[in-house]
mmCIF file of C-alpha atoms in Angstrom:
data_model
loop_
_atom_site.group_PDB
_atom_site.id
_atom_site.type_symbol
_atom_site.label_atom_id
_atom_site.label_comp_id
_atom_site.label_asym_id
_atom_site.label_seq_id
_atom_site.Cartn_x
_atom_site.Cartn_y
_atom_site.Cartn_z
ATOM 1 C CA UNK A 1 98.051 84.458 74.876
ATOM 2 C CA UNK A 2 94.383 84.970 74.220
ATOM 3 C CA UNK A 3 92.369 87.999 74.817
ATOM 4 C CA UNK A 4 91.022 88.229 78.440
ATOM 5 C CA UNK A 5 87.409 88.115 79.290
ATOM 6 C CA UNK A 6 85.976 91.732 79.343
ATOM 7 C CA UNK A 7 85.069 93.421 82.589
ATOM 8 C CA UNK A 8 82.850 96.178 81.385
ATOM 9 C CA UNK A 9 81.744 98.269 78.420
ATOM 10 C CA UNK A 10 85.208 99.560 77.464
ATOM 11 C CA UNK A 11 87.138 96.247 77.606
ATOM 12 C CA UNK A 12 84.194 94.550 75.784
ATOM 13 C CA UNK A 13 84.300 97.106 72.962
ATOM 14 C CA UNK A 14 88.132 97.100 72.866
ATOM 15 C CA UNK A 15 88.492 93.351 72.654
ATOM 16 C CA UNK A 16 85.865 93.064 70.044
ATOM 17 C CA UNK A 17 87.571 95.635 67.874
ATOM 18 C CA UNK A 18 90.918 94.029 68.268
ATOM 19 C CA UNK A 19 89.672 90.632 67.259
ATOM 20 C CA UNK A 20 87.433 91.877 64.391
ATOM 21 C CA UNK A 21 89.891 93.753 62.259
ATOM 22 C CA UNK A 22 92.130 96.851 61.981
ATOM 23 C CA UNK A 23 89.814 99.675 63.041
ATOM 24 C CA UNK A 24 88.987 101.067 66.446
ATOM 25 C CA UNK A 25 85.378 102.090 66.293
ATOM 26 C CA UNK A 26 84.423 105.648 67.351
ATOM 27 C CA UNK A 27 82.006 104.113 69.815
ATOM 28 C CA UNK A 28 84.929 102.402 71.565
ATOM 29 C CA UNK A 29 86.903 105.689 71.789
ATOM 30 C CA UNK A 30 83.761 107.484 73.128
ATOM 31 C CA UNK A 31 83.292 104.741 75.789
ATOM 32 C CA UNK A 32 86.981 105.154 76.778
ATOM 33 C CA UNK A 33 86.573 108.890 77.146
ATOM 34 C CA UNK A 34 83.445 108.414 79.326
ATOM 35 C CA UNK A 35 84.991 105.834 81.476
ATOM 36 C CA UNK A 36 88.199 108.002 82.036
ATOM 37 C CA UNK A 37 85.878 110.908 83.022
ATOM 38 C CA UNK A 38 83.473 108.920 85.239
ATOM 39 C CA UNK A 39 85.727 106.381 87.018
ATOM 40 C CA UNK A 40 85.600 107.126 90.729
ATOM 41 C CA UNK A 41 88.807 105.229 91.473
ATOM 42 C CA UNK A 42 90.714 104.637 88.288
ATOM 43 C CA UNK A 43 93.406 102.529 90.117
ATOM 44 C CA UNK A 44 90.941 99.908 91.200
ATOM 45 C CA UNK A 45 88.484 100.221 88.284
ATOM 46 C CA UNK A 46 88.221 96.680 86.733
ATOM 47 C CA UNK A 47 87.267 97.852 83.309
ATOM 48 C CA UNK A 48 89.744 100.742 82.982
ATOM 49 C CA UNK A 49 92.700 98.772 84.278
ATOM 50 C CA UNK A 50 91.985 95.730 82.073
ATOM 51 C CA UNK A 51 91.586 97.913 78.984
ATOM 52 C CA UNK A 52 94.859 99.763 79.657
ATOM 53 C CA UNK A 53 96.647 96.358 80.199
ATOM 54 C CA UNK A 54 95.317 95.053 76.916
ATOM 55 C CA UNK A 55 96.683 98.298 75.186
ATOM 56 C CA UNK A 56 100.061 97.813 76.770
ATOM 57 C CA UNK A 57 100.214 94.057 76.010
ATOM 58 C CA UNK A 58 100.376 94.824 72.390
ATOM 59 C CA UNK A 59 103.890 96.100 73.103
ATOM 60 C CA UNK A 60 104.833 92.897 74.936
ATOM 61 C CA UNK A 61 103.765 89.527 73.572
ATOM 62 C CA UNK A 62 100.387 90.455 72.007
ATOM 63 C CA UNK A 63 97.368 88.181 71.640
ATOM 64 C CA UNK A 64 96.796 85.115 69.510
ATOM 65 C CA UNK A 65 93.719 86.597 67.699
ATOM 66 C CA UNK A 66 95.064 90.174 67.282
ATOM 67 C CA UNK A 67 97.131 91.316 64.329
ATOM 68 C CA UNK A 68 100.481 92.751 65.249
ATOM 69 C CA UNK A 69 99.751 95.834 63.251
ATOM 70 C CA UNK A 70 97.504 96.999 66.137
ATOM 71 C CA UNK A 71 100.579 97.900 68.254
ATOM 72 C CA UNK A 72 101.030 101.203 66.590
ATOM 73 C CA UNK A 73 97.426 101.943 65.457
ATOM 74 C CA UNK A 74 96.935 105.688 65.803
ATOM 75 C CA UNK A 75 93.304 105.486 67.156
ATOM 76 C CA UNK A 76 94.321 102.753 69.673
ATOM 77 C CA UNK A 77 97.243 104.959 70.812
ATOM 78 C CA UNK A 78 94.691 107.810 71.202
ATOM 79 C CA UNK A 79 92.522 105.591 73.492
ATOM 80 C CA UNK A 80 95.608 104.558 75.474
ATOM 81 C CA UNK A 81 96.619 108.094 76.003
ATOM 82 C CA UNK A 82 93.189 108.992 77.522
ATOM 83 C CA UNK A 83 93.370 106.056 79.833
ATOM 84 C CA UNK A 84 97.132 106.890 80.689
ATOM 85 C CA UNK A 85 96.219 110.502 81.634
ATOM 86 C CA UNK A 86 93.518 109.425 84.044
ATOM 87 C CA UNK A 87 95.855 106.665 85.471
ATOM 88 C CA UNK A 88 98.636 109.116 86.004
ATOM 89 C CA UNK A 89 96.368 111.720 87.614
ATOM 90 C CA UNK A 90 95.134 109.063 90.070
ATOM 91 C CA UNK A 91 98.715 108.151 90.885
ATOM 92 C CA UNK A 92 99.535 111.768 91.631
ATOM 93 C CA UNK A 93 96.529 111.978 93.885
ATOM 94 C CA UNK A 94 97.463 108.804 95.666
ATOM 95 C CA UNK A 95 100.977 109.974 96.811
ATOM 96 C CA UNK A 96 101.859 113.192 98.502
ATOM 97 C CA UNK A 97 104.580 115.137 96.788
ATOM 98 C CA UNK A 98 107.955 114.888 98.415
ATOM 99 C CA UNK A 99 110.073 117.979 98.725
ATOM 100 C CA UNK A 100 113.340 117.533 96.945
ATOM 101 C CA UNK A 101 116.362 118.352 99.077
ATOM 102 C CA UNK A 102 120.123 118.824 98.537
ATOM 103 C CA UNK A 103 120.825 115.390 99.896
ATOM 104 C CA UNK A 104 122.147 112.634 97.619
ATOM 105 C CA UNK A 105 119.237 110.992 95.896
ATOM 106 C CA UNK A 106 119.985 107.603 97.492
ATOM 107 C CA UNK A 107 119.451 109.194 100.881
ATOM 108 C CA UNK A 108 116.200 110.841 99.640
ATOM 109 C CA UNK A 109 114.997 107.408 98.358
ATOM 110 C CA UNK A 110 115.764 105.893 101.777
ATOM 111 C CA UNK A 111 113.785 108.579 103.467
ATOM 112 C CA UNK A 112 110.741 107.837 101.072
ATOM 113 C CA UNK A 113 110.976 104.271 101.973
ATOM 114 C CA UNK A 114 111.262 104.850 105.727
ATOM 115 C CA UNK A 115 108.147 107.005 105.598
ATOM 116 C CA UNK A 116 106.007 104.189 104.097
ATOM 117 C CA UNK A 117 103.629 102.697 106.535
ATOM 118 C CA UNK A 118 101.702 100.269 104.234
ATOM 119 C CA UNK A 119 100.605 96.877 105.401
ATOM 120 C CA UNK A 120 103.051 93.983 104.907
ATOM 121 C CA UNK A 121 101.754 91.010 102.893
ATOM 122 C CA UNK A 122 105.104 89.189 103.438
ATOM 123 C CA UNK A 123 104.674 89.222 107.237
ATOM 124 C CA UNK A 124 101.192 87.824 106.946
ATOM 125 C CA UNK A 125 102.031 85.174 104.497
ATOM 126 C CA UNK A 126 105.151 84.159 106.383
ATOM 127 C CA UNK A 127 103.239 83.657 109.691
ATOM 128 C CA UNK A 128 99.662 82.910 108.693
ATOM 129 C CA UNK A 129 99.215 82.373 104.998
ATOM 130 C CA UNK A 130 97.316 79.240 103.984
ATOM 131 C CA UNK A 131 97.937 77.237 100.890
ATOM 132 C CA UNK A 132 94.965 78.798 99.174
ATOM 133 C CA UNK A 133 95.978 82.303 100.153
ATOM 134 C CA UNK A 134 99.384 81.750 98.811
ATOM 135 C CA UNK A 135 97.833 80.499 95.457
ATOM 136 C CA UNK A 136 95.816 83.805 95.326
ATOM 137 C CA UNK A 137 98.822 85.874 96.036
ATOM 138 C CA UNK A 138 100.782 84.209 93.241
ATOM 139 C CA UNK A 139 97.953 84.639 90.918
ATOM 140 C CA UNK A 140 97.909 88.368 91.572
ATOM 141 C CA UNK A 141 101.617 88.626 91.262
ATOM 142 C CA UNK A 142 101.786 86.463 88.165
ATOM 143 C CA UNK A 143 100.577 89.345 86.020
ATOM 144 C CA UNK A 144 103.959 91.013 86.691
ATOM 145 C CA UNK A 145 106.384 88.218 87.554
ATOM 146 C CA UNK A 146 105.774 86.242 84.398
ATOM 147 C CA UNK A 147 107.156 89.338 82.558
ATOM 148 C CA UNK A 148 109.530 90.384 85.281
ATOM 149 C CA UNK A 149 112.129 92.845 84.091
ATOM 150 C CA UNK A 150 110.393 93.804 80.850
ATOM 151 C CA UNK A 151 108.410 96.877 81.946
ATOM 152 C CA UNK A 152 111.480 98.486 83.487
ATOM 153 C CA UNK A 153 113.702 97.517 80.576
ATOM 154 C CA UNK A 154 111.821 99.897 78.316
ATOM 155 C CA UNK A 155 113.722 102.745 80.053
ATOM 156 C CA UNK A 156 117.198 101.500 79.074
ATOM 157 C CA UNK A 157 117.412 103.153 75.618
ATOM 158 C CA UNK A 158 116.279 106.334 77.164
ATOM 159 C CA UNK A 159 119.355 106.595 79.274
ATOM 160 C CA UNK A 160 123.062 107.158 78.888
ATOM 161 C CA UNK A 161 126.283 106.783 80.654
ATOM 162 C CA UNK A 162 126.645 105.256 84.182
ATOM 163 C CA UNK A 163 122.821 105.247 84.712
ATOM 164 C CA UNK A 164 122.359 103.130 81.696
ATOM 165 C CA UNK A 165 125.207 100.787 82.496
ATOM 166 C CA UNK A 166 123.890 100.367 86.051
ATOM 167 C CA UNK A 167 120.395 99.588 84.873
ATOM 168 C CA UNK A 168 121.701 96.984 82.446
ATOM 169 C CA UNK A 169 123.607 95.375 85.248
ATOM 170 C CA UNK A 170 120.445 95.035 87.333
ATOM 171 C CA UNK A 171 118.294 93.835 84.418
ATOM 172 C CA UNK A 172 120.896 91.334 83.354
ATOM 173 C CA UNK A 173 120.309 89.520 86.626
ATOM 174 C CA UNK A 174 116.582 89.664 86.126
ATOM 175 C CA UNK A 175 117.161 87.763 82.932
ATOM 176 C CA UNK A 176 119.255 85.100 84.497
ATOM 177 C CA UNK A 177 122.639 86.458 83.372
ATOM 178 C CA UNK A 178 122.188 84.737 80.030
ATOM 179 C CA UNK A 179 120.783 81.373 81.425
ATOM 180 C CA UNK A 180 117.161 80.978 80.406
ATOM 181 C CA UNK A 181 116.422 78.761 83.302
ATOM 182 C CA UNK A 182 117.617 81.311 85.806
ATOM 183 C CA UNK A 183 115.513 84.089 84.454
ATOM 184 C CA UNK A 184 113.350 85.422 87.336
ATOM 185 C CA UNK A 185 110.121 84.953 85.255
ATOM 186 C CA UNK A 186 111.090 81.280 84.789
ATOM 187 C CA UNK A 187 111.797 80.767 88.482
ATOM 188 C CA UNK A 188 108.423 82.274 89.326
ATOM 189 C CA UNK A 189 106.791 79.870 86.768
ATOM 190 C CA UNK A 190 108.280 77.008 88.599
ATOM 191 C CA UNK A 191 106.924 78.389 91.844
ATOM 192 C CA UNK A 192 103.483 78.589 90.269
ATOM 193 C CA UNK A 193 103.707 74.997 89.116
ATOM 194 C CA UNK A 194 104.723 73.822 92.531
ATOM 195 C CA UNK A 195 101.473 75.271 93.929
ATOM 196 C CA UNK A 196 99.421 73.774 91.109
ATOM 197 C CA UNK A 197 98.853 77.019 89.222
ATOM 198 C CA UNK A 198 98.870 77.369 85.439
ATOM 199 C CA UNK A 199 102.144 79.068 84.654
ATOM 200 C CA UNK A 200 101.302 79.783 81.099
ATOM 201 C CA UNK A 201 101.855 83.531 80.310
ATOM 202 C CA UNK A 202 98.601 85.410 80.873
ATOM 203 C CA UNK A 203 96.643 82.383 81.795
ATOM 204 C CA UNK A 204 95.343 83.831 85.106
ATOM 205 C CA UNK A 205 94.533 87.291 83.871
ATOM 206 C CA UNK A 206 90.852 86.498 84.218
ATOM 207 C CA UNK A 207 91.204 85.676 87.880
ATOM 208 C CA UNK A 208 93.432 88.590 88.827
ATOM 209 C CA UNK A 209 91.687 91.675 90.392
ATOM 210 C CA UNK A 210 92.282 95.211 89.072
ATOM 211 C CA UNK A 211 95.088 95.944 91.449
ATOM 212 C CA UNK A 212 97.209 93.287 89.775
ATOM 213 C CA UNK A 213 97.035 95.242 86.510
ATOM 214 C CA UNK A 214 97.409 98.689 88.231
ATOM 215 C CA UNK A 215 100.918 97.864 89.306
ATOM 216 C CA UNK A 216 102.103 96.531 85.938
ATOM 217 C CA UNK A 217 100.361 99.305 84.089
ATOM 218 C CA UNK A 218 102.205 101.845 86.123
ATOM 219 C CA UNK A 219 105.535 100.268 85.197
ATOM 220 C CA UNK A 220 104.549 100.201 81.568
ATOM 221 C CA UNK A 221 103.434 103.799 81.683
ATOM 222 C CA UNK A 222 106.726 104.953 83.105
ATOM 223 C CA UNK A 223 108.860 102.833 80.884
ATOM 224 C CA UNK A 224 107.137 103.567 77.588
ATOM 225 C CA UNK A 225 107.318 107.361 78.041
ATOM 226 C CA UNK A 226 110.703 109.089 77.870
ATOM 227 C CA UNK A 227 109.455 111.993 79.791
ATOM 228 C CA UNK A 228 108.795 109.588 82.722
ATOM 229 C CA UNK A 229 112.091 107.821 82.715
ATOM 230 C CA UNK A 230 113.019 109.238 86.027
ATOM 231 C CA UNK A 231 109.911 107.712 87.509
ATOM 232 C CA UNK A 232 110.713 104.424 85.890
ATOM 233 C CA UNK A 233 114.054 104.376 87.573
ATOM 234 C CA UNK A 234 112.753 105.532 90.905
ATOM 235 C CA UNK A 235 110.068 102.759 90.736
ATOM 236 C CA UNK A 236 112.818 100.100 89.978
ATOM 237 C CA UNK A 237 115.088 101.465 92.775
ATOM 238 C CA UNK A 238 112.270 101.153 95.309
ATOM 239 C CA UNK A 239 111.661 97.533 94.267
ATOM 240 C CA UNK A 240 115.365 96.724 94.662
ATOM 241 C CA UNK A 241 115.597 98.598 97.961
ATOM 242 C CA UNK A 242 112.697 96.919 99.569
ATOM 243 C CA UNK A 243 112.504 93.361 98.282
ATOM 244 C CA UNK A 244 115.320 91.506 100.077
ATOM 245 C CA UNK A 245 113.791 91.163 103.548
ATOM 246 C CA UNK A 246 110.225 90.517 102.214
ATOM 247 C CA UNK A 247 111.669 87.842 99.907
ATOM 248 C CA UNK A 248 113.222 86.232 102.970
ATOM 249 C CA UNK A 249 109.851 86.231 104.729
ATOM 250 C CA UNK A 250 108.064 84.838 101.672
ATOM 251 C CA UNK A 251 110.573 82.038 101.579
ATOM 252 C CA UNK A 252 109.965 81.308 105.188
ATOM 253 C CA UNK A 253 106.299 81.192 104.650
ATOM 254 C CA UNK A 254 106.608 78.565 101.885
ATOM 255 C CA UNK A 255 108.911 76.595 104.023
ATOM 256 C CA UNK A 256 106.306 76.657 106.870
ATOM 257 C CA UNK A 257 103.917 75.019 104.527
ATOM 258 C CA UNK A 258 106.368 72.254 103.767
ATOM 259 C CA UNK A 259 107.846 73.514 100.420
ATOM 260 C CA UNK A 260 111.615 73.013 99.865
ATOM 261 C CA UNK A 261 114.390 74.980 98.151
ATOM 262 C CA UNK A 262 113.260 73.959 94.697
ATOM 263 C CA UNK A 263 110.121 76.013 95.362
ATOM 264 C CA UNK A 264 111.579 78.837 97.301
ATOM 265 C CA UNK A 265 114.445 79.558 94.861
ATOM 266 C CA UNK A 266 112.583 82.447 93.335
ATOM 267 C CA UNK A 267 112.502 84.278 96.649
ATOM 268 C CA UNK A 268 115.850 82.987 97.700
ATOM 269 C CA UNK A 269 117.355 84.430 94.591
ATOM 270 C CA UNK A 270 115.833 87.826 95.417
ATOM 271 C CA UNK A 271 117.236 87.881 98.862
ATOM 272 C CA UNK A 272 120.772 87.827 97.576
ATOM 273 C CA UNK A 273 120.365 89.546 94.242
ATOM 274 C CA UNK A 274 118.379 92.598 95.511
ATOM 275 C CA UNK A 275 120.720 93.099 98.389
ATOM 276 C CA UNK A 276 123.431 93.791 95.876
ATOM 277 C CA UNK A 277 121.223 95.627 93.451
ATOM 278 C CA UNK A 278 120.135 98.156 96.261
ATOM 279 C CA UNK A 279 123.272 100.170 96.073
ATOM 280 C CA UNK A 280 123.568 99.847 92.245
ATOM 281 C CA UNK A 281 119.948 101.099 91.818
ATOM 282 C CA UNK A 282 120.030 104.054 94.358
ATOM 283 C CA UNK A 283 123.590 105.228 93.920
ATOM 284 C CA UNK A 284 124.828 104.310 90.489
ATOM 285 C CA UNK A 285 121.623 104.297 88.553
ATOM 286 C CA UNK A 286 119.435 107.012 90.162
ATOM 287 C CA UNK A 287 122.455 108.946 91.512
ATOM 288 C CA UNK A 288 124.042 109.121 88.041
ATOM 289 C CA UNK A 289 120.664 110.069 86.419
ATOM 290 C CA UNK A 290 120.043 113.039 88.644
ATOM 291 C CA UNK A 291 123.617 114.203 88.564
ATOM 292 C CA UNK A 292 123.376 114.629 84.815
ATOM 293 C CA UNK A 293 119.834 115.951 85.025
ATOM 294 C CA UNK A 294 118.895 117.291 88.571
ATOM 295 C CA UNK A 295 115.386 118.183 87.364
ATOM 296 C CA UNK A 296 114.491 114.567 87.273
ATOM 297 C CA UNK A 297 114.985 114.073 91.033
ATOM 298 C CA UNK A 298 111.287 114.767 91.724
ATOM 299 C CA UNK A 299 110.298 112.210 89.174
ATOM 300 C CA UNK A 300 112.622 109.603 90.694
ATOM 301 C CA UNK A 301 111.069 110.071 94.129
ATOM 302 C CA UNK A 302 107.533 110.055 92.649
ATOM 303 C CA UNK A 303 108.286 106.658 90.929
ATOM 304 C CA UNK A 304 109.534 105.225 94.236
ATOM 305 C CA UNK A 305 106.446 106.514 96.072
ATOM 306 C CA UNK A 306 104.210 104.928 93.432
ATOM 307 C CA UNK A 307 106.033 101.557 93.838
ATOM 308 C CA UNK A 308 105.408 101.616 97.579
ATOM 309 C CA UNK A 309 101.832 102.948 97.400
ATOM 310 C CA UNK A 310 100.689 100.322 94.884
ATOM 311 C CA UNK A 311 102.268 97.548 96.958
ATOM 312 C CA UNK A 312 100.104 98.853 99.760
ATOM 313 C CA UNK A 313 97.052 98.937 97.496
ATOM 314 C CA UNK A 314 97.566 95.257 96.713
ATOM 315 C CA UNK A 315 98.102 94.349 100.407
ATOM 316 C CA UNK A 316 94.955 96.230 101.388
ATOM 317 C CA UNK A 317 92.946 94.370 98.706
ATOM 318 C CA UNK A 318 94.160 90.928 99.665
ATOM 319 C CA UNK A 319 94.373 91.259 103.416
ATOM 320 C CA UNK A 320 91.033 92.928 103.464
ATOM 321 C CA UNK A 321 89.484 90.074 101.563
ATOM 322 C CA UNK A 322 91.066 87.428 103.716
ATOM 323 C CA UNK A 323 90.079 89.133 106.936
ATOM 324 C CA UNK A 324 86.500 89.099 105.684
ATOM 325 C CA UNK A 325 86.659 85.402 105.067
ATOM 326 C CA UNK A 326 86.539 85.720 101.128
ATOM 327 C CA UNK A 327 88.731 85.291 98.211
ATOM 328 C CA UNK A 328 90.964 88.196 97.020
ATOM 329 C CA UNK A 329 90.498 87.058 93.408
ATOM 330 C CA UNK A 330 87.900 88.389 91.054
ATOM 331 C CA UNK A 331 84.536 86.581 90.910
ATOM 332 C CA UNK A 332 83.519 86.014 87.401
ATOM 333 C CA UNK A 333 80.212 87.541 86.560
ATOM 334 C CA UNK A 334 78.319 88.272 83.376
ATOM 335 C CA UNK A 335 79.309 91.580 81.774
ATOM 336 C CA UNK A 336 76.509 93.953 81.328
ATOM 337 C CA UNK A 337 77.017 96.433 78.385
#
């Protein structure tokens, strides 16, 4: 994967430093501090979200022109921490705190999901989505789905007992149960190819808007910090508890456009798998976690809220663009530094 095209002063300076050598310039760090302080909406800020995604990608597959030693560079980690703090604060402002009750955590998660009133992309795409709108949607989702499973998997070594075993059970399905061709990331790549999109890992980063990175950055943030392991599990639980029916609608929308089972298999797989995963995630995984450490209950609920809220952020972005008669993807413009 090659470094993405910069979107502002920070990503320009960061990518230049990564490609040039082994030192993060003091100017880049200063620009990062300034952006974190000045960003009006960090969760939709193109420059901030791309820079944070670049920092995190060094822990995934890295970049062709960037030395692997950058992954644990102290100055880069300092920059990442500044961006993470602003990102986390924005998430905390986005969702309203949920009062923890004495109910089992699976019931509390169900209540959080029931309270969500965000717009539904799956309903729109099932009934009205055009071929081009589907291509845009898949471009946005490719930032996550081509690494599906990986951001949550970071949390596994931070767990123990039944919570750990339950998470491994869920993630094993994400990775195809040992069959590379059944990995969900590979099924999504096949879906992309059928809609004439480049399925190469990271190939569509330059086209994806900030909200595509916001969602994955949140998963990476939760997964890479032990203190946020509860939020990581809550986020995953919300994904598993809410994806079965939308996946059915997405499959229906593709069939409406004339695509067959070979194309819809990604969503058809999620209809069945996530229906099973729902109980494992909410009862076995999250339930066991908070039984062992009740203080993590609020974090679990926070993670679930973030999952739902960021899905809503993406839906608002795409539906708003389509209703206005324009593309939901990012228009490439020259970067002014």
